[in-house]
PDB file of C-alpha atoms in Angstrom:
ATOM      1  CA  GLN A 118      94.430 103.763  67.754  1.00  0.00           C
ATOM      2  CA  VAL A 119      96.424 103.416  70.954  1.00  0.00           C
ATOM      3  CA  GLN A 120      96.338 100.023  72.620  1.00  0.00           C
ATOM      4  CA  LEU A 121      96.122 100.240  76.377  1.00  0.00           C
ATOM      5  CA  VAL A 122      95.926  97.771  79.252  1.00  0.00           C
ATOM      6  CA  GLU A 123      95.364  99.200  82.725  1.00  0.00           C
ATOM      7  CA  GLU A 124      95.167  97.380  86.035  1.00  0.00           C
ATOM      8  CA  SER A 125      93.618  98.700  89.228  1.00  0.00           C
ATOM      9  CA  GLY A 126      92.480  97.504  92.630  1.00  0.00           C
ATOM     10  CA  GLY A 127      95.717  96.595  94.330  1.00  0.00           C
ATOM     11  CA  GLY A 128      96.584  97.596  97.869  1.00  0.00           C
ATOM     12  CA  LEU A 129      97.506  96.484 101.357  1.00  0.00           C
ATOM     13  CA  VAL A 130      95.385  93.769 102.946  1.00  0.00           C
ATOM     14  CA  GLN A 131      95.706  91.593 106.020  1.00  0.00           C
ATOM     15  CA  PRO A 132      96.142  87.834 105.745  1.00  0.00           C
ATOM     16  CA  GLY A 133      92.769  86.205 105.191  1.00  0.00           C
ATOM     17  CA  GLY A 134      91.407  89.313 103.499  1.00  0.00           C
ATOM     18  CA  SER A 135      90.082  89.865 100.007  1.00  0.00           C
ATOM     19  CA  LEU A 136      90.752  92.139  97.042  1.00  0.00           C
ATOM     20  CA  ARG A 137      89.356  92.460  93.561  1.00  0.00           C
ATOM     21  CA  LEU A 138      91.657  93.481  90.737  1.00  0.00           C
ATOM     22  CA  SER A 139      90.365  94.972  87.518  1.00  0.00           C
ATOM     23  CA  CYS A 140      91.908  95.217  84.074  1.00  0.00           C
ATOM     24  CA  ALA A 141      90.598  97.433  81.301  1.00  0.00           C
ATOM     25  CA  ALA A 142      91.786  96.872  77.740  1.00  0.00           C
ATOM     26  CA  SER A 143      91.156  99.457  75.065  1.00  0.00           C
ATOM     27  CA  GLY A 144      92.024  99.721  71.399  1.00  0.00           C
ATOM     28  CA  ILE A 145      92.693  95.982  71.176  1.00  0.00           C
ATOM     29  CA  PHE A 146      90.685  93.838  68.772  1.00  0.00           C
ATOM     30  CA  SER A 147      90.149  90.116  68.326  1.00  0.00           C
ATOM     31  CA  ILE A 148      91.242  89.210  71.839  1.00  0.00           C
ATOM     32  CA  ASN A 149      91.928  85.500  72.258  1.00  0.00           C
ATOM     33  CA  THR A 150      92.978  85.254  75.873  1.00  0.00           C
ATOM     34  CA  MET A 151      93.096  87.485  78.928  1.00  0.00           C
ATOM     35  CA  SER A 152      95.204  86.481  81.887  1.00  0.00           C
ATOM     36  CA  TRP A 153      96.620  87.574  85.217  1.00  0.00           C
ATOM     37  CA  TYR A 154     100.297  87.132  86.048  1.00  0.00           C
ATOM     38  CA  ARG A 155     102.263  88.137  89.122  1.00  0.00           C
ATOM     39  CA  GLN A 156     105.873  88.784  90.001  1.00  0.00           C
ATOM     40  CA  SER A 157     107.477  88.913  93.421  1.00  0.00           C
ATOM     41  CA  PRO A 158     110.913  90.443  94.068  1.00  0.00           C
ATOM     42  CA  GLY A 159     113.654  88.086  92.948  1.00  0.00           C
ATOM     43  CA  LYS A 160     111.244  85.714  91.250  1.00  0.00           C
ATOM     44  CA  GLN A 161     110.127  85.132  87.690  1.00  0.00           C
ATOM     45  CA  ARG A 162     106.752  86.328  86.507  1.00  0.00           C
ATOM     46  CA  GLU A 163     104.237  83.519  86.895  1.00  0.00           C
ATOM     47  CA  LEU A 164     100.793  82.801  85.517  1.00  0.00           C
ATOM     48  CA  VAL A 165      98.038  83.184  88.111  1.00  0.00           C
ATOM     49  CA  ALA A 166      94.892  82.607  86.054  1.00  0.00           C
ATOM     50  CA  THR A 167      93.926  82.591  82.407  1.00  0.00           C
ATOM     51  CA  LEU A 168      90.631  82.976  80.575  1.00  0.00           C
ATOM     52  CA  PRO A 169      90.844  81.851  76.940  1.00  0.00           C
ATOM     53  CA  ARG A 170      88.034  82.797  74.593  1.00  0.00           C
ATOM     54  CA  ASP A 171      87.296  79.220  73.541  1.00  0.00           C
ATOM     55  CA  ALA A 172      88.582  77.134  76.425  1.00  0.00           C
ATOM     56  CA  ASP A 173      88.207  76.617  80.156  1.00  0.00           C
ATOM     57  CA  THR A 174      89.797  78.850  82.727  1.00  0.00           C
ATOM     58  CA  ARG A 175      93.009  77.675  84.354  1.00  0.00           C
ATOM     59  CA  TYR A 176      94.597  78.575  87.663  1.00  0.00           C
ATOM     60  CA  ALA A 177      97.980  78.175  89.268  1.00  0.00           C
ATOM     61  CA  ASP A 178      97.838  75.433  91.883  1.00  0.00           C
ATOM     62  CA  SER A 179      98.775  77.949  94.569  1.00  0.00           C
ATOM     63  CA  VAL A 180      95.601  79.991  94.051  1.00  0.00           C
ATOM     64  CA  LYS A 181      93.005  77.342  93.197  1.00  0.00           C
ATOM     65  CA  GLY A 182      89.931  77.671  95.371  1.00  0.00           C
ATOM     66  CA  ARG A 183      90.923  81.168  96.496  1.00  0.00           C
ATOM     67  CA  PHE A 184      91.063  83.237  93.295  1.00  0.00           C
ATOM     68  CA  THR A 185      88.437  83.614  90.584  1.00  0.00           C
ATOM     69  CA  ILE A 186      89.045  85.110  87.152  1.00  0.00           C
ATOM     70  CA  SER A 187      86.135  86.541  85.222  1.00  0.00           C
ATOM     71  CA  ARG A 188      85.411  88.797  82.312  1.00  0.00           C
ATOM     72  CA  GLY A 189      83.040  91.739  82.491  1.00  0.00           C
ATOM     73  CA  ASN A 190      81.343  93.819  79.849  1.00  0.00           C
ATOM     74  CA  GLY A 191      83.513  94.740  76.913  1.00  0.00           C
ATOM     75  CA  ASP A 192      87.175  94.060  77.452  1.00  0.00           C
ATOM     76  CA  THR A 193      87.327  94.116  81.215  1.00  0.00           C
ATOM     77  CA  LEU A 194      88.951  91.388  83.268  1.00  0.00           C
ATOM     78  CA  TYR A 195      88.659  90.776  86.993  1.00  0.00           C
ATOM     79  CA  LEU A 196      90.510  88.747  89.573  1.00  0.00           C
ATOM     80  CA  GLN A 197      88.644  88.161  92.816  1.00  0.00           C
ATOM     81  CA  MET A 198      91.159  87.161  95.466  1.00  0.00           C
ATOM     82  CA  SER A 199      90.057  85.693  98.781  1.00  0.00           C
ATOM     83  CA  ASN A 200      91.819  84.210 101.803  1.00  0.00           C
ATOM     84  CA  LEU A 201      94.945  86.091 100.825  1.00  0.00           C
ATOM     85  CA  LYS A 202      98.285  84.907 102.145  1.00  0.00           C
ATOM     86  CA  PRO A 203     101.590  86.760 102.603  1.00  0.00           C
ATOM     87  CA  GLU A 204     103.020  84.711  99.736  1.00  0.00           C
ATOM     88  CA  ASP A 205     100.456  86.302  97.415  1.00  0.00           C
ATOM     89  CA  THR A 206     102.336  89.589  97.773  1.00  0.00           C
ATOM     90  CA  ALA A 207     103.447  90.622  94.303  1.00  0.00           C
ATOM     91  CA  VAL A 208     102.895  93.004  91.428  1.00  0.00           C
ATOM     92  CA  TYR A 209      99.936  91.680  89.462  1.00  0.00           C
ATOM     93  CA  TYR A 210      99.892  92.168  85.696  1.00  0.00           C
ATOM     94  CA  CYS A 211      97.103  91.859  83.171  1.00  0.00           C
ATOM     95  CA  ASN A 212      97.978  90.235  79.856  1.00  0.00           C
ATOM     96  CA  VAL A 213      95.953  90.443  76.660  1.00  0.00           C
ATOM     97  CA  LEU A 214      96.755  88.077  73.826  1.00  0.00           C
ATOM     98  CA  THR A 215      95.580  88.376  70.241  1.00  0.00           C
ATOM     99  CA  ALA A 216      96.569  86.416  67.144  1.00  0.00           C
ATOM    100  CA  ARG A 217      99.175  89.050  66.360  1.00  0.00           C
ATOM    101  CA  ALA A 218     100.330  90.640  69.576  1.00  0.00           C
ATOM    102  CA  ASN A 219     100.803  90.358  73.312  1.00  0.00           C
ATOM    103  CA  TYR A 220      99.925  93.324  75.517  1.00  0.00           C
ATOM    104  CA  TRP A 221     100.857  93.999  79.136  1.00  0.00           C
ATOM    105  CA  GLY A 222      99.719  96.509  81.686  1.00  0.00           C
ATOM    106  CA  ARG A 223     102.065  98.248  84.116  1.00  0.00           C
ATOM    107  CA  GLY A 224     100.895  96.205  87.049  1.00  0.00           C
ATOM    108  CA  THR A 225      99.257  96.832  90.401  1.00  0.00           C
ATOM    109  CA  GLN A 226     100.899  96.084  93.737  1.00  0.00           C
ATOM    110  CA  VAL A 227      99.222  93.667  96.140  1.00  0.00           C
ATOM    111  CA  THR A 228     100.720  93.451  99.619  1.00  0.00           C
ATOM    112  CA  VAL A 229      99.425  90.939 102.151  1.00  0.00           C
ATOM    113  CA  SER A 230     100.716  91.750 105.607  1.00  0.00           C
ATOM    114  CA  SER A 231      99.545  92.180 109.165  1.00  0.00           C
TER     115      SER A 231
END
């Protein structure tokens, strides 16, 4: 079975606006952790928020109080982003971690600009 991770929901938003990103995982079993990462041009990929199966959620300090990670039905992951800032501009990636493998989506672009 093909393993697939697909992000959606990115776009252009003004500062102070909101977006909700979605991630759909298919063909992946025994998921331990689902997370959101982001990467801006010239910077390393960084963890935004993580939702382990048996632990509390964690957020990067830069997004605490503004972003909320949640898991929907099945293997769907969301990232609700509010009060967006220009520095949140990046490609956002969904990551799915099992005991045996690490899966990435292709990313979705989020641009915060007036």
